[in-house]
mmCIF file of C-alpha atoms in Angstrom:
data_model
loop_
_atom_site.group_PDB
_atom_site.id
_atom_site.type_symbol
_atom_site.label_atom_id
_atom_site.label_comp_id
_atom_site.label_asym_id
_atom_site.label_seq_id
_atom_site.Cartn_x
_atom_site.Cartn_y
_atom_site.Cartn_z
ATOM 1 C CA MET A 1 22.513 -5.801 104.135
ATOM 2 C CA MET A 2 21.064 -4.327 100.934
ATOM 3 C CA SER A 3 19.837 -0.745 101.490
ATOM 4 C CA ALA A 4 16.230 0.211 100.791
ATOM 5 C CA ALA A 5 17.410 2.747 98.190
ATOM 6 C CA PHE A 6 19.499 0.099 96.386
ATOM 7 C CA SER A 7 16.571 -2.292 96.409
ATOM 8 C CA ARG A 8 14.348 0.310 94.845
ATOM 9 C CA ARG A 9 16.993 1.066 92.166
ATOM 10 C CA ALA A 10 17.417 -2.643 91.432
ATOM 11 C CA LEU A 11 13.684 -3.150 91.100
ATOM 12 C CA LEU A 12 13.422 -0.106 88.848
ATOM 13 C CA ARG A 13 16.253 -1.368 86.588
ATOM 14 C CA ALA A 14 14.581 -4.793 86.417
ATOM 15 C CA ALA A 15 11.248 -3.241 85.538
ATOM 16 C CA LEU A 16 12.822 -1.100 82.821
ATOM 17 C CA SER A 17 14.653 -4.134 81.443
ATOM 18 C CA LEU A 18 11.431 -6.167 81.384
ATOM 19 C CA SER A 19 9.527 -3.362 79.685
ATOM 20 C CA GLY A 20 12.245 -3.208 77.045
ATOM 21 C CA LEU A 21 11.924 -6.918 76.363
ATOM 22 C CA LEU A 22 8.146 -6.654 76.152
ATOM 23 C CA ALA A 23 8.456 -3.764 73.722
ATOM 24 C CA LEU A 24 10.278 -6.109 71.331
ATOM 25 C CA SER A 25 7.872 -9.008 71.773
ATOM 26 C CA PRO A 26 4.881 -10.008 69.605
ATOM 27 C CA LEU A 27 2.642 -9.084 72.526
ATOM 28 C CA ALA A 28 3.798 -5.501 72.188
ATOM 29 C CA GLU A 29 2.811 -5.501 68.527
ATOM 30 C CA LEU A 30 -0.695 -6.604 69.496
ATOM 31 C CA ARG A 31 -0.862 -3.877 72.148
ATOM 32 C CA ALA A 32 0.261 -1.309 69.585
ATOM 33 C CA GLU A 33 -2.602 -2.405 67.361
ATOM 34 C CA GLY A 34 -4.959 -1.999 70.293
ATOM 35 C CA PRO A 35 -6.359 -5.498 70.912
ATOM 36 C CA GLN A 36 -10.113 -5.590 71.089
ATOM 37 C CA GLN A 37 -11.498 -6.054 74.576
ATOM 38 C CA ALA A 38 -14.817 -7.520 73.460
ATOM 39 C CA ILE A 39 -15.603 -9.828 70.581
ATOM 40 C CA ARG A 40 -17.399 -7.973 67.773
ATOM 41 C CA ILE A 41 -20.017 -9.775 65.688
ATOM 42 C CA VAL A 42 -21.919 -8.357 62.693
ATOM 43 C CA GLY A 43 -24.308 -9.656 60.065
ATOM 44 C CA SER A 44 -27.556 -11.541 59.595
ATOM 45 C CA SER A 45 -30.702 -10.257 61.262
ATOM 46 C CA THR A 46 -31.986 -13.851 61.210
ATOM 47 C CA LEU A 47 -29.176 -14.898 63.551
ATOM 48 C CA TYR A 48 -29.183 -11.720 65.635
ATOM 49 C CA THR A 49 -31.446 -12.922 68.462
ATOM 50 C CA MET A 50 -29.765 -16.335 68.679
ATOM 51 C CA THR A 51 -26.262 -14.877 68.697
ATOM 52 C CA SER A 52 -27.218 -12.216 71.234
ATOM 53 C CA ASP A 53 -28.481 -14.982 73.505
ATOM 54 C CA VAL A 54 -25.200 -16.908 73.236
ATOM 55 C CA ALA A 55 -23.244 -13.676 73.788
ATOM 56 C CA GLU A 56 -25.166 -12.811 76.948
ATOM 57 C CA LEU A 57 -24.640 -16.278 78.427
ATOM 58 C CA PHE A 58 -20.962 -16.170 77.474
ATOM 59 C CA GLY A 59 -20.498 -12.838 79.237
ATOM 60 C CA LYS A 60 -22.198 -14.123 82.388
ATOM 61 C CA GLY A 61 -20.472 -17.495 82.471
ATOM 62 C CA THR A 62 -16.867 -16.579 81.660
ATOM 63 C CA ARG A 63 -14.297 -13.965 82.627
ATOM 64 C CA TYR A 64 -14.648 -12.328 79.211
ATOM 65 C CA PRO A 65 -16.965 -9.412 78.414
ATOM 66 C CA ALA A 66 -20.136 -10.221 76.494
ATOM 67 C CA PRO A 67 -19.562 -9.942 72.736
ATOM 68 C CA VAL A 68 -21.045 -6.942 70.936
ATOM 69 C CA VAL A 69 -23.601 -8.124 68.352
ATOM 70 C CA GLU A 70 -24.816 -5.865 65.503
ATOM 71 C CA SER A 71 -27.628 -6.614 63.057
ATOM 72 C CA THR A 72 -26.321 -5.280 59.736
ATOM 73 C CA GLY A 73 -27.748 -7.851 57.340
ATOM 74 C CA THR A 74 -25.637 -10.568 55.767
ATOM 75 C CA GLY A 75 -24.320 -8.411 52.934
ATOM 76 C CA GLY A 76 -23.577 -5.471 55.216
ATOM 77 C CA GLY A 77 -21.861 -7.813 57.656
ATOM 78 C CA PHE A 78 -19.587 -9.264 54.991
ATOM 79 C CA LYS A 79 -18.631 -5.760 53.873
ATOM 80 C CA LEU A 80 -17.489 -4.877 57.403
ATOM 81 C CA PHE A 81 -15.916 -8.283 58.029
ATOM 82 C CA CYS A 82 -13.904 -8.180 54.798
ATOM 83 C CA ALA A 83 -12.573 -4.651 55.383
ATOM 84 C CA GLY A 84 -9.394 -6.070 56.955
ATOM 85 C CA ASN A 85 -7.818 -7.458 60.097
ATOM 86 C CA GLY A 86 -7.052 -5.702 63.368
ATOM 87 C CA ALA A 87 -8.674 -3.298 65.760
ATOM 88 C CA GLY A 88 -12.012 -1.907 64.651
ATOM 89 C CA THR A 89 -12.867 -4.796 62.346
ATOM 90 C CA PRO A 90 -15.320 -7.580 63.273
ATOM 91 C CA ASP A 91 -14.192 -10.960 64.567
ATOM 92 C CA ILE A 92 -17.244 -12.866 63.338
ATOM 93 C CA ALA A 93 -19.831 -12.453 60.579
ATOM 94 C CA MET A 94 -23.278 -14.047 60.916
ATOM 95 C CA ALA A 95 -24.743 -15.099 57.574
ATOM 96 C CA SER A 96 -27.941 -16.550 56.174
ATOM 97 C CA ARG A 97 -26.179 -17.456 52.911
ATOM 98 C CA PRO A 98 -22.627 -18.288 51.810
ATOM 99 C CA MET A 99 -20.209 -15.564 50.740
ATOM 100 C CA THR A 100 -20.390 -14.633 47.083
ATOM 101 C CA GLU A 101 -17.289 -14.810 44.915
ATOM 102 C CA GLY A 102 -17.115 -11.007 44.928
ATOM 103 C CA GLU A 103 -17.244 -10.883 48.729
ATOM 104 C CA ARG A 104 -14.541 -13.548 48.944
ATOM 105 C CA GLN A 105 -12.335 -11.482 46.647
ATOM 106 C CA GLN A 106 -12.904 -8.415 48.838
ATOM 107 C CA CYS A 107 -11.810 -10.441 51.878
ATOM 108 C CA ASP A 108 -8.745 -11.791 50.073
ATOM 109 C CA SER A 109 -7.641 -8.358 48.862
ATOM 110 C CA ALA A 110 -7.838 -7.025 52.437
ATOM 111 C CA GLY A 111 -5.837 -9.923 53.866
ATOM 112 C CA VAL A 112 -8.807 -11.750 55.395
ATOM 113 C CA THR A 113 -7.749 -15.031 53.846
ATOM 114 C CA ALA A 114 -8.720 -17.600 56.490
ATOM 115 C CA ALA A 115 -12.433 -17.106 57.106
ATOM 116 C CA GLU A 116 -14.185 -20.442 57.173
ATOM 117 C CA ALA A 117 -17.951 -20.880 56.809
ATOM 118 C CA LEU A 118 -19.169 -22.783 59.861
ATOM 119 C CA PRO A 119 -22.744 -24.080 59.425
ATOM 120 C CA LEU A 120 -24.909 -23.753 62.538
ATOM 121 C CA GLY A 121 -28.206 -25.186 61.365
ATOM 122 C CA THR A 122 -30.989 -24.385 58.944
ATOM 123 C CA GLY A 123 -33.882 -21.972 58.874
ATOM 124 C CA GLY A 124 -36.931 -21.347 56.740
ATOM 125 C CA VAL A 125 -38.000 -18.175 54.969
ATOM 126 C CA ILE A 126 -41.706 -17.629 55.565
ATOM 127 C CA VAL A 127 -44.583 -15.396 54.594
ATOM 128 C CA ALA A 128 -45.801 -14.230 57.997
ATOM 129 C CA MET A 129 -48.910 -12.338 59.032
ATOM 130 C CA ALA A 130 -50.904 -11.529 62.165
ATOM 131 C CA ALA A 131 -52.573 -14.566 63.729
ATOM 132 C CA ASP A 132 -56.034 -13.047 63.221
ATOM 133 C CA ALA A 133 -55.409 -12.302 59.522
ATOM 134 C CA PRO A 134 -56.980 -14.450 56.784
ATOM 135 C CA SER A 135 -55.143 -17.607 55.724
ATOM 136 C CA TYR A 136 -52.965 -17.501 52.624
ATOM 137 C CA PRO A 137 -52.586 -20.860 50.798
ATOM 138 C CA LEU A 138 -49.697 -19.567 48.705
ATOM 139 C CA SER A 139 -47.471 -21.033 46.032
ATOM 140 C CA LEU A 140 -44.106 -19.752 44.836
ATOM 141 C CA ARG A 141 -45.881 -18.672 41.647
ATOM 142 C CA HIS A 142 -48.337 -16.547 43.652
ATOM 143 C CA LEU A 143 -45.433 -14.756 45.343
ATOM 144 C CA TRP A 144 -43.671 -14.173 42.051
ATOM 145 C CA LEU A 145 -46.791 -12.673 40.467
ATOM 146 C CA ALA A 146 -47.340 -10.518 43.546
ATOM 147 C CA LEU A 147 -43.796 -9.161 43.809
ATOM 148 C CA ALA A 148 -42.178 -9.070 40.365
ATOM 149 C CA ALA A 149 -41.790 -5.738 38.600
ATOM 150 C CA LYS A 150 -42.990 -7.273 35.336
ATOM 151 C CA VAL A 151 -45.176 -10.321 34.745
ATOM 152 C CA PRO A 152 -46.547 -12.078 31.655
ATOM 153 C CA VAL A 153 -50.042 -11.148 30.517
ATOM 154 C CA ASP A 154 -51.385 -12.554 27.235
ATOM 155 C CA GLY A 155 -47.895 -13.664 26.216
ATOM 156 C CA LYS A 156 -46.226 -10.297 26.836
ATOM 157 C CA LEU A 157 -44.240 -8.877 29.744
ATOM 158 C CA VAL A 158 -46.049 -5.925 31.277
ATOM 159 C CA THR A 159 -45.712 -3.776 34.371
ATOM 160 C CA ASN A 160 -47.243 -5.729 37.244
ATOM 161 C CA PRO A 161 -51.010 -5.041 37.159
ATOM 162 C CA TYR A 162 -51.939 -6.999 40.284
ATOM 163 C CA ARG A 163 -53.159 -4.917 43.216
ATOM 164 C CA THR A 164 -54.903 -7.564 45.337
ATOM 165 C CA TRP A 165 -54.126 -11.179 46.154
ATOM 166 C CA ARG A 166 -57.493 -12.270 44.790
ATOM 167 C CA SER A 167 -56.683 -10.746 41.403
ATOM 168 C CA ILE A 168 -53.881 -13.337 41.199
ATOM 169 C CA ASP A 169 -55.988 -16.290 42.390
ATOM 170 C CA PRO A 170 -59.662 -16.346 43.512
ATOM 171 C CA ALA A 171 -58.663 -18.663 46.384
ATOM 172 C CA LEU A 172 -56.572 -15.914 48.001
ATOM 173 C CA PRO A 173 -57.854 -13.142 50.318
ATOM 174 C CA ASP A 174 -59.427 -10.056 48.805
ATOM 175 C CA LEU A 175 -56.780 -7.811 50.350
ATOM 176 C CA PRO A 176 -54.257 -5.403 48.850
ATOM 177 C CA ILE A 177 -50.810 -6.763 48.084
ATOM 178 C CA GLN A 178 -48.758 -5.190 50.851
ATOM 179 C CA VAL A 179 -45.545 -7.055 51.622
ATOM 180 C CA TYR A 180 -42.975 -5.987 54.201
ATOM 181 C CA GLY A 181 -39.561 -7.395 53.403
ATOM 182 C CA PRO A 182 -35.832 -7.046 53.935
ATOM 183 C CA PRO A 183 -33.541 -4.552 52.163
ATOM 184 C CA PRO A 184 -30.923 -5.566 49.556
ATOM 185 C CA THR A 185 -28.186 -5.976 52.216
ATOM 186 C CA SER A 186 -30.092 -8.860 53.813
ATOM 187 C CA GLY A 187 -29.513 -12.548 53.164
ATOM 188 C CA THR A 188 -33.284 -13.009 53.357
ATOM 189 C CA HIS A 189 -33.595 -10.528 50.470
ATOM 190 C CA ASP A 190 -31.211 -12.721 48.469
ATOM 191 C CA ALA A 191 -33.402 -15.718 49.315
ATOM 192 C CA LEU A 192 -36.465 -13.796 48.137
ATOM 193 C CA LEU A 193 -34.858 -13.162 44.759
ATOM 194 C CA GLY A 194 -33.059 -16.473 44.312
ATOM 195 C CA MET A 195 -35.481 -18.961 45.872
ATOM 196 C CA ILE A 196 -38.829 -17.361 45.030
ATOM 197 C CA LEU A 197 -38.762 -14.942 42.104
ATOM 198 C CA ASP A 198 -36.019 -16.628 40.110
ATOM 199 C CA VAL A 199 -37.343 -20.181 40.537
ATOM 200 C CA ALA A 200 -41.027 -19.474 39.896
ATOM 201 C CA CYS A 201 -40.281 -17.097 37.045
ATOM 202 C CA HIS A 202 -38.047 -19.469 35.077
ATOM 203 C CA GLU A 203 -40.478 -22.358 35.579
ATOM 204 C CA ASP A 204 -43.477 -20.455 34.236
ATOM 205 C CA PRO A 205 -44.466 -21.602 30.716
ATOM 206 C CA ALA A 206 -45.217 -18.032 29.643
ATOM 207 C CA MET A 207 -41.620 -17.001 30.395
ATOM 208 C CA VAL A 208 -39.873 -19.870 28.620
ATOM 209 C CA GLY A 209 -40.496 -18.486 25.150
ATOM 210 C CA LEU A 210 -39.136 -15.022 25.928
ATOM 211 C CA PRO A 211 -35.616 -13.945 24.877
ATOM 212 C CA LEU A 212 -33.058 -14.941 27.521
ATOM 213 C CA ARG A 213 -31.892 -11.400 28.318
ATOM 214 C CA GLU A 214 -35.468 -10.194 28.777
ATOM 215 C CA ARG A 215 -36.292 -13.204 30.926
ATOM 216 C CA LEU A 216 -33.230 -12.816 33.169
ATOM 217 C CA ASP A 217 -33.995 -9.158 33.795
ATOM 218 C CA ALA A 218 -37.647 -9.828 34.591
ATOM 219 C CA CYS A 219 -36.897 -12.734 36.930
ATOM 220 C CA GLU A 220 -34.696 -10.691 39.261
ATOM 221 C CA ARG A 221 -36.540 -7.396 39.693
ATOM 222 C CA LEU A 222 -38.935 -6.536 42.501
ATOM 223 C CA ARG A 223 -41.780 -4.125 41.892
ATOM 224 C CA GLU A 224 -41.240 -0.558 43.144
ATOM 225 C CA ASP A 225 -44.795 0.756 43.196
ATOM 226 C CA GLY A 226 -45.333 0.441 46.941
ATOM 227 C CA ALA A 227 -46.575 -3.153 47.059
ATOM 228 C CA TYR A 228 -43.179 -4.312 48.365
ATOM 229 C CA ILE A 229 -41.917 -2.255 51.295
ATOM 230 C CA HIS A 230 -38.341 -2.403 52.586
ATOM 231 C CA ALA A 231 -38.854 -2.814 56.322
ATOM 232 C CA GLY A 232 -35.215 -2.625 57.459
ATOM 233 C CA GLU A 233 -32.816 -5.227 58.830
ATOM 234 C CA SER A 234 -34.611 -5.801 62.125
ATOM 235 C CA ASP A 235 -36.861 -8.865 62.174
ATOM 236 C CA GLU A 236 -38.267 -7.539 65.433
ATOM 237 C CA MET A 237 -39.426 -4.277 63.846
ATOM 238 C CA LEU A 238 -40.894 -6.108 60.855
ATOM 239 C CA SER A 239 -42.789 -8.416 63.218
ATOM 240 C CA ARG A 240 -44.230 -5.460 65.102
ATOM 241 C CA ARG A 241 -45.434 -3.904 61.864
ATOM 242 C CA LEU A 242 -47.230 -7.126 60.973
ATOM 243 C CA LEU A 243 -48.867 -7.299 64.397
ATOM 244 C CA SER A 244 -50.193 -3.767 63.950
ATOM 245 C CA ASN A 245 -51.357 -4.269 60.350
ATOM 246 C CA PRO A 246 -53.344 -7.494 59.769
ATOM 247 C CA LYS A 247 -53.773 -6.631 56.072
ATOM 248 C CA ALA A 248 -50.031 -6.945 55.417
ATOM 249 C CA VAL A 249 -47.711 -9.928 55.130
ATOM 250 C CA GLY A 250 -43.950 -10.107 55.613
ATOM 251 C CA ILE A 251 -40.987 -12.034 54.218
ATOM 252 C CA VAL A 252 -38.932 -13.055 57.238
ATOM 253 C CA GLY A 253 -37.043 -15.896 58.891
ATOM 254 C CA HIS A 254 -39.292 -18.561 60.417
ATOM 255 C CA GLN A 255 -37.685 -18.085 63.852
ATOM 256 C CA VAL A 256 -40.027 -15.109 64.415
ATOM 257 C CA LEU A 257 -42.855 -17.592 64.993
ATOM 258 C CA ASP A 258 -41.057 -18.787 68.133
ATOM 259 C CA GLN A 259 -40.544 -15.219 69.287
ATOM 260 C CA HIS A 260 -44.014 -13.819 68.488
ATOM 261 C CA ARG A 261 -47.024 -15.992 69.241
ATOM 262 C CA GLY A 262 -49.217 -13.343 67.642
ATOM 263 C CA LEU A 263 -47.902 -14.269 64.178
ATOM 264 C CA LYS A 264 -48.600 -17.196 61.872
ATOM 265 C CA ALA A 265 -47.193 -18.357 58.544
ATOM 266 C CA ALA A 266 -48.718 -19.089 55.163
ATOM 267 C CA THR A 267 -48.366 -22.520 53.645
ATOM 268 C CA LEU A 268 -46.183 -22.636 50.539
ATOM 269 C CA ASN A 269 -46.957 -25.179 47.842
ATOM 270 C CA GLY A 270 -49.202 -26.841 50.417
ATOM 271 C CA VAL A 271 -46.492 -27.251 53.089
ATOM 272 C CA ALA A 272 -46.423 -25.426 56.436
ATOM 273 C CA PRO A 273 -43.041 -24.285 57.815
ATOM 274 C CA THR A 274 -42.255 -26.422 60.872
ATOM 275 C CA ALA A 275 -39.012 -27.697 62.386
ATOM 276 C CA ALA A 276 -39.680 -31.063 60.710
ATOM 277 C CA THR A 277 -40.435 -29.687 57.222
ATOM 278 C CA VAL A 278 -37.467 -27.311 57.385
ATOM 279 C CA GLN A 279 -35.137 -30.102 58.503
ATOM 280 C CA ASP A 280 -36.240 -32.538 55.796
ATOM 281 C CA ARG A 281 -36.511 -29.662 53.282
ATOM 282 C CA SER A 282 -40.016 -30.565 52.171
ATOM 283 C CA TYR A 283 -40.804 -26.905 52.866
ATOM 284 C CA PRO A 284 -39.600 -25.092 49.728
ATOM 285 C CA LEU A 285 -37.735 -22.139 51.290
ATOM 286 C CA VAL A 286 -34.882 -23.462 53.437
ATOM 287 C CA ARG A 287 -31.359 -22.061 53.808
ATOM 288 C CA THR A 288 -28.291 -22.888 55.898
ATOM 289 C CA LEU A 289 -27.174 -20.389 58.554
ATOM 290 C CA TYR A 290 -23.455 -19.734 59.109
ATOM 291 C CA LEU A 291 -20.792 -18.148 61.249
ATOM 292 C CA TYR A 292 -17.646 -16.841 59.545
ATOM 293 C CA VAL A 293 -14.730 -16.526 61.975
ATOM 294 C CA LYS A 294 -11.660 -14.357 61.300
ATOM 295 C CA ALA A 295 -8.709 -16.678 61.988
ATOM 296 C CA ALA A 296 -6.224 -13.806 62.326
ATOM 297 C CA HIS A 297 -8.143 -12.563 65.370
ATOM 298 C CA LEU A 298 -8.071 -15.832 67.331
ATOM 299 C CA PRO A 299 -4.751 -15.035 69.074
ATOM 300 C CA ARG A 300 -5.562 -11.369 69.630
ATOM 301 C CA THR A 301 -9.229 -11.117 70.633
ATOM 302 C CA PRO A 302 -9.660 -12.400 74.194
ATOM 303 C CA GLY A 303 -12.035 -15.344 74.421
ATOM 304 C CA LEU A 304 -12.782 -15.599 70.686
ATOM 305 C CA GLY A 305 -11.901 -19.282 70.383
ATOM 306 C CA ARG A 306 -13.840 -20.148 73.501
ATOM 307 C CA PHE A 307 -16.890 -18.246 72.236
ATOM 308 C CA VAL A 308 -16.850 -20.151 68.940
ATOM 309 C CA SER A 309 -16.565 -23.447 70.839
ATOM 310 C CA THR A 310 -19.492 -22.434 73.030
ATOM 311 C CA TYR A 311 -21.629 -21.511 70.021
ATOM 312 C CA LEU A 312 -20.906 -24.800 68.233
ATOM 313 C CA SER A 313 -21.567 -26.938 71.304
ATOM 314 C CA ASN A 314 -24.391 -29.463 71.497
ATOM 315 C CA GLY A 315 -25.845 -27.402 74.320
ATOM 316 C CA MET A 316 -26.419 -24.561 71.840
ATOM 317 C CA ILE A 317 -26.976 -26.003 68.360
ATOM 318 C CA GLY A 318 -27.534 -29.709 69.072
ATOM 319 C CA PRO A 319 -30.913 -31.469 68.742
ATOM 320 C CA ASP A 320 -31.953 -30.347 72.220
ATOM 321 C CA GLY A 321 -29.793 -27.230 72.240
ATOM 322 C CA ARG A 322 -30.817 -23.878 73.630
ATOM 323 C CA LEU A 323 -31.105 -22.237 70.208
ATOM 324 C CA THR A 324 -33.757 -24.646 68.963
ATOM 325 C CA SER A 325 -36.201 -22.744 71.184
ATOM 326 C CA LEU A 326 -35.278 -19.593 69.233
ATOM 327 C CA GLY A 327 -35.985 -21.164 65.847
ATOM 328 C CA LEU A 328 -32.725 -22.843 64.823
ATOM 329 C CA VAL A 329 -33.288 -26.202 63.118
ATOM 330 C CA PRO A 330 -30.314 -28.436 64.013
ATOM 331 C CA LEU A 331 -27.905 -30.037 61.576
ATOM 332 C CA GLY A 332 -27.468 -33.788 61.554
ATOM 333 C CA ASP A 333 -24.836 -35.210 63.910
ATOM 334 C CA SER A 334 -22.221 -35.748 61.193
ATOM 335 C CA ALA A 335 -22.671 -32.266 59.707
ATOM 336 C CA ARG A 336 -22.450 -30.659 63.140
ATOM 337 C CA GLN A 337 -19.268 -32.595 63.985
ATOM 338 C CA ALA A 338 -17.774 -31.616 60.620
ATOM 339 C CA ALA A 339 -18.412 -27.948 61.455
ATOM 340 C CA ILE A 340 -16.601 -28.351 64.787
ATOM 341 C CA GLU A 341 -13.616 -30.029 63.107
ATOM 342 C CA ARG A 342 -13.501 -27.286 60.486
ATOM 343 C CA ALA A 343 -13.518 -24.637 63.203
ATOM 344 C CA ARG A 344 -10.563 -26.273 64.947
ATOM 345 C CA THR A 345 -8.436 -25.880 61.824
ATOM 346 C CA LEU A 346 -8.715 -22.101 62.079
ATOM 347 C CA GLY A 347 -6.431 -21.712 65.069
ATOM 348 C CA PRO A 348 -5.963 -21.933 68.824
ATOM 349 C CA GLY A 349 -8.628 -21.947 71.470
ATOM 350 C CA ILE A 350 -11.432 -23.720 69.594
#
C-alpha cells in the first residue's frame, strides 16, 4: 500500500509540474499582466446614467462584479481608452460622437487597433431650464448670437455685445444671457460648436461676405466674458444648477428631462425635443450615441463579452428597452441588428 508520506510527495511533485506548465501557458501571461477583475468604462456624461444602470443590473444578475463606470467626457474617455491595452486601461469608451481621425491615430499608435463603434441609439442636445422659468422660443441663430465670441454688427465682426436674450430678439425673455454648458472634453461641447455655432454662423448672410479665414475663426469660438459657463462633465450637477437658478439655461443631453421633472426644454426652430422628433430627426440637434469596445480585452477581462451582449440586447436598447426610460431613443431594427453583428466580429463572448 502507498504510504501517506509517498502520497504527499507525489501530490507535491504533480502540483509543481502543473504549476510549471501553467507558467508557460498564455494564461500565465495574462496573470503576469494582472487581468482586470472588473470591467472599466469611461467617457460620455450623456451615457453615464444609462451605462451605470446596465452595470448595476449586470453585477446583480451575473457572477461578475459590476463594471466601474467613470464620467470623463467623450474626449477624455477616448484619451484614456487609446492609451494602450492591458491592466489599468479601460475596456469600453462611451461616446456621444464618433472618434476623430486624431483620436483614431492615437489608438493605432498605442496598439488599440480593433475598437469598433457600436451605435446604441440617438439623443438630442437641448437648451434646458427650470420648469418655472420663462419659455424660450429659440432658433439656432439665437444661440449663435448668444454664445459666439464675435458676431456681425453693421457688416463688421465685433466682440459680442449682447447681454440679454431680448437684446437679440424682442420675443425672447428679458433675462441675462447665462448659459451653463459642458467643457471642451465633452461630446456635447463638440455638438455645441459643430451643430449650433458652426451651422448658424455659416448660414448667416452677414458672414458669407467675410474672408474665409476670418469666418472660420469666428464660427468656432465661444465667448469668454462669463455668459457661457463651463459646468463640468456631470449632467447631474448641471441640472441641479439649473434647478437652483431659474434665470439660467443649460446645454445638455435631452435625457435629463426624464431624470429631472423640474426641468423643461426650449423649442429650437419651432420644434420641441421629444422621442419622436429626435428619432425622425425633425428636431435639429440630434446625435448618435456609441460604445467603443477594446477587442484585445475580450479574452482577458472577465465578463466583458457578456456585458456588451447585455447592453446591446433588445431588453436594454430596443423599442421597449429599459434605457428608453432614461432618455435613449432607439435605433431602427436593422440598425440595431447591424450593431450586434458588428460587435460579434470583435471577438469571443459577444
